[in-house]
Short mmCIF file of N, CA, C and O in Angstrom, two decimals:
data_model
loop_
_atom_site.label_atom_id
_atom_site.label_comp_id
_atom_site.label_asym_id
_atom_site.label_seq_id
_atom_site.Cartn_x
_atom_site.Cartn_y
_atom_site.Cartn_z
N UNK A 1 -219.22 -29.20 0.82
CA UNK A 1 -218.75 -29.54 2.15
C UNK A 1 -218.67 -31.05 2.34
O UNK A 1 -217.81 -31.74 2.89
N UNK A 2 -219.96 -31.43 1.65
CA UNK A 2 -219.79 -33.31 1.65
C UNK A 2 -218.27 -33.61 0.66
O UNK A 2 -218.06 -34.80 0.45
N UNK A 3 -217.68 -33.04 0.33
CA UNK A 3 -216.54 -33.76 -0.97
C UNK A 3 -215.42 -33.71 0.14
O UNK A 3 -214.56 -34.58 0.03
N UNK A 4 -215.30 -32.85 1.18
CA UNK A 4 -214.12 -32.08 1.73
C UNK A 4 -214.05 -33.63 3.21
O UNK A 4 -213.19 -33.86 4.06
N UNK A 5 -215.08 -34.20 2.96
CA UNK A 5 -215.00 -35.50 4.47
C UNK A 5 -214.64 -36.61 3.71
O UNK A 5 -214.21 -37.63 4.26
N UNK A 6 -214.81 -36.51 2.16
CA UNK A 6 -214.30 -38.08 1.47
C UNK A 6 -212.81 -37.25 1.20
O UNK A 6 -211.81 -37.74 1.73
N UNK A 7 -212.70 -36.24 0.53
CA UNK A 7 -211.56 -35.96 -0.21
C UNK A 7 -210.28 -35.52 1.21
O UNK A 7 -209.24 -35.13 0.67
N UNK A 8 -210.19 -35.51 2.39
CA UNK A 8 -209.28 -35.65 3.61
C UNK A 8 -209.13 -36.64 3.77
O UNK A 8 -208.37 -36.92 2.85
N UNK A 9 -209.27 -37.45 4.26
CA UNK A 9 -208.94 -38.85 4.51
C UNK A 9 -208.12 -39.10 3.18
O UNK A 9 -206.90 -39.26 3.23
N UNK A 10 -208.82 -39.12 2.03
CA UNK A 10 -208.15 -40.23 0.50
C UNK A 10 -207.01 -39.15 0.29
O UNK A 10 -206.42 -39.38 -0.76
N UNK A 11 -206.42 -37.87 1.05
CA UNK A 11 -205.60 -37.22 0.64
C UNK A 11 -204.61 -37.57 2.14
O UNK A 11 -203.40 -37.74 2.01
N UNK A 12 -205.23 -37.65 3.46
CA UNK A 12 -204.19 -38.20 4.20
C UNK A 12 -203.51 -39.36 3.94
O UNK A 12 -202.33 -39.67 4.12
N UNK A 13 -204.66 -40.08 3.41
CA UNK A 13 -203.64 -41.59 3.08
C UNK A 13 -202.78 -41.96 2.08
O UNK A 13 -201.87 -42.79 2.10
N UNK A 14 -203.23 -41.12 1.05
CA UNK A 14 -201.95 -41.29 0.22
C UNK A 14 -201.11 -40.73 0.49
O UNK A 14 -200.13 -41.29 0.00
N UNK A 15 -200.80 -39.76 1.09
CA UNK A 15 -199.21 -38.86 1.98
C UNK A 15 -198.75 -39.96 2.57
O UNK A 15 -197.57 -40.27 2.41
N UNK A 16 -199.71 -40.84 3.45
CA UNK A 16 -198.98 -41.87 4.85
C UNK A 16 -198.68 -42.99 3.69
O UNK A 16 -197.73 -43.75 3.89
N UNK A 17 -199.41 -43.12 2.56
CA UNK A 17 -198.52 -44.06 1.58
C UNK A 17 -197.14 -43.85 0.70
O UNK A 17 -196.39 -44.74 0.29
N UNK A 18 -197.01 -42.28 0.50
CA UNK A 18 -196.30 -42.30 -0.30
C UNK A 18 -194.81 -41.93 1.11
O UNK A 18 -193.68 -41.63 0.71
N UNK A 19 -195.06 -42.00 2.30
CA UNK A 19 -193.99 -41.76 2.87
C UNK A 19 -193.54 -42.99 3.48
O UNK A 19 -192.36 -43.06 3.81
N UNK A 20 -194.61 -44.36 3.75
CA UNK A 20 -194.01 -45.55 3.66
C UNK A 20 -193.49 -45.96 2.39
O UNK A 20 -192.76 -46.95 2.39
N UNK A 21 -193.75 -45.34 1.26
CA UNK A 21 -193.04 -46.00 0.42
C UNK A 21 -192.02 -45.30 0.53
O UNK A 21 -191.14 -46.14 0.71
N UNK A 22 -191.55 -44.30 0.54
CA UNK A 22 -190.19 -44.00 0.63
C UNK A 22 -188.97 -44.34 1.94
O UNK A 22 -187.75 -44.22 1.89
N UNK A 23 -189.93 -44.83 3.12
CA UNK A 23 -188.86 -45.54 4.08
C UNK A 23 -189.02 -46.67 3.63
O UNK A 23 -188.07 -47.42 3.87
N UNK A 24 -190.00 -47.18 2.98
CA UNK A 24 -189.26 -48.25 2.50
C UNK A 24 -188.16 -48.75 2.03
O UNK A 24 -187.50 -49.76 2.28
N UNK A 25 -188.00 -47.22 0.79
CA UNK A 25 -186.82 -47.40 -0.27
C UNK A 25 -185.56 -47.17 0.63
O UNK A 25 -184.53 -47.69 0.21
N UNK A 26 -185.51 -46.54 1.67
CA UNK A 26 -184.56 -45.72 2.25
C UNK A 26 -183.94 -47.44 2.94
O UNK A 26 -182.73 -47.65 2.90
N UNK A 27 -184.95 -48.60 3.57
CA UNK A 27 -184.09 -49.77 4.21
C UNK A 27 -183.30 -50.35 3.09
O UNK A 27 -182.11 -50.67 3.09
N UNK A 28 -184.40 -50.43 1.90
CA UNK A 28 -183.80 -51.50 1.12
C UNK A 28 -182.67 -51.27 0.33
O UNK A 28 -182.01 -52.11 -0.28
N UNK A 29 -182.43 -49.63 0.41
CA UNK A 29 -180.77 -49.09 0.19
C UNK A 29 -181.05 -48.49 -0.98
O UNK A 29 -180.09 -48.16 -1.67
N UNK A 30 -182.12 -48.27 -1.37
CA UNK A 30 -182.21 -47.39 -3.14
C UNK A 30 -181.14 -46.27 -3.10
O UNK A 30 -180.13 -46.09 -3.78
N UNK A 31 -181.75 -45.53 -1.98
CA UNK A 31 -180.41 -44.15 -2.39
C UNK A 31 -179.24 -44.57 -1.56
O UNK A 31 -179.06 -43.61 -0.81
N UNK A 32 -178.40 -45.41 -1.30
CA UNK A 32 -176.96 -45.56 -0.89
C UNK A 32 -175.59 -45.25 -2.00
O UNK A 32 -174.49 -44.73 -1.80
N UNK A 33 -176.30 -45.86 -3.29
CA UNK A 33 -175.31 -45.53 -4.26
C UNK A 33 -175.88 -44.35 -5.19
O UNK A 33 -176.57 -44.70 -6.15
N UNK A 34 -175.68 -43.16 -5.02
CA UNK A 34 -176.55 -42.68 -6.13
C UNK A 34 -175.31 -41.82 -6.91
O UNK A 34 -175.78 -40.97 -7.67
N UNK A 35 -173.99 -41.84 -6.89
CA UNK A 35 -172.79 -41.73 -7.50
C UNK A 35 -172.70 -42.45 -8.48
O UNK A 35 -172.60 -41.98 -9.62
N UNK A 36 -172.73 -43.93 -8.19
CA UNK A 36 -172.40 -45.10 -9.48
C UNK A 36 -173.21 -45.34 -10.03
O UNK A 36 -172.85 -45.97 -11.02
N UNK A 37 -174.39 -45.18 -9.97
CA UNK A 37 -175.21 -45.26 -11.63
C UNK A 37 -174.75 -44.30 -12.65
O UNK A 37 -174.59 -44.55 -13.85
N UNK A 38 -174.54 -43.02 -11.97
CA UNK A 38 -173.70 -42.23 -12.80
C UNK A 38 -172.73 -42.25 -13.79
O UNK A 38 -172.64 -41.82 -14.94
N UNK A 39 -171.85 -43.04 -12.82
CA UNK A 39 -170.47 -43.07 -13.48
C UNK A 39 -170.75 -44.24 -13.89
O UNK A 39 -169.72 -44.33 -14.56
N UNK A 40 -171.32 -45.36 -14.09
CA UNK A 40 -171.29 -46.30 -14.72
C UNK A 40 -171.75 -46.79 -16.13
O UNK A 40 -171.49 -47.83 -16.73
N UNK A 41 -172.78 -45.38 -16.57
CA UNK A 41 -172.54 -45.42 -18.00
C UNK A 41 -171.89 -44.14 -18.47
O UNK A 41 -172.43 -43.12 -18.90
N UNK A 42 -171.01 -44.32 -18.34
CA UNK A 42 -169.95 -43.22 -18.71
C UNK A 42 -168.78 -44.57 -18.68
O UNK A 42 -167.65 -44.14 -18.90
N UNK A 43 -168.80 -45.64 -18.52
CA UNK A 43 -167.81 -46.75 -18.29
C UNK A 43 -168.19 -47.65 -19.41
O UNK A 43 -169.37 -48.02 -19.39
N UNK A 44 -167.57 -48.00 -20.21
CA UNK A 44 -167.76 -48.53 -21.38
C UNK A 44 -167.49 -49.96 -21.36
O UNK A 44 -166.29 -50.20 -21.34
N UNK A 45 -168.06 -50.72 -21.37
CA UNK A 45 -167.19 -52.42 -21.28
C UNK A 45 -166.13 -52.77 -22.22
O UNK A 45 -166.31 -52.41 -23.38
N UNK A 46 -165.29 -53.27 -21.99
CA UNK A 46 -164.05 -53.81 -23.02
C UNK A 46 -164.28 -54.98 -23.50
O UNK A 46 -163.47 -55.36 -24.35
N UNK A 47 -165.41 -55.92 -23.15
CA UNK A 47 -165.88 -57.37 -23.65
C UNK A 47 -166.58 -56.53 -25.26
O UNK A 47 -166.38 -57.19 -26.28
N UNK A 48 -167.19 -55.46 -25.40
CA UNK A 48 -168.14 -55.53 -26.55
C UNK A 48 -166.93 -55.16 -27.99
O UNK A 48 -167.07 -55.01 -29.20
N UNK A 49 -166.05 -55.15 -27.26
CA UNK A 49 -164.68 -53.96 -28.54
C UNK A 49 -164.27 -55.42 -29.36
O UNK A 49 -163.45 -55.40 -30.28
#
């Protein structure tokens, strides 16, 4: 019963961390392009030929 008052808290806070980290990612635009990484190695450069 003593593990269950340390182990709540260290399990709420990493949820409230791992969901600021993901609005984080969401301002700084991580997923805006998630098409062109795709297609961009599938695009071959013409400088290396």
């Amino acid at each position: 019963m003593n593990g269950l008052i340390f182990l709540i808290p260290v399990a709420l806070g990493m949820g409230g961390l791992g969901l600021a980290a993901f609005f984080w990612a969401m301002r700084s635009g991580q997923f805006e392009d998630l098409d062109g990484a795709a297609q961009r190695i599938l695009i071959e450069d013409e400088d290396e030929q």
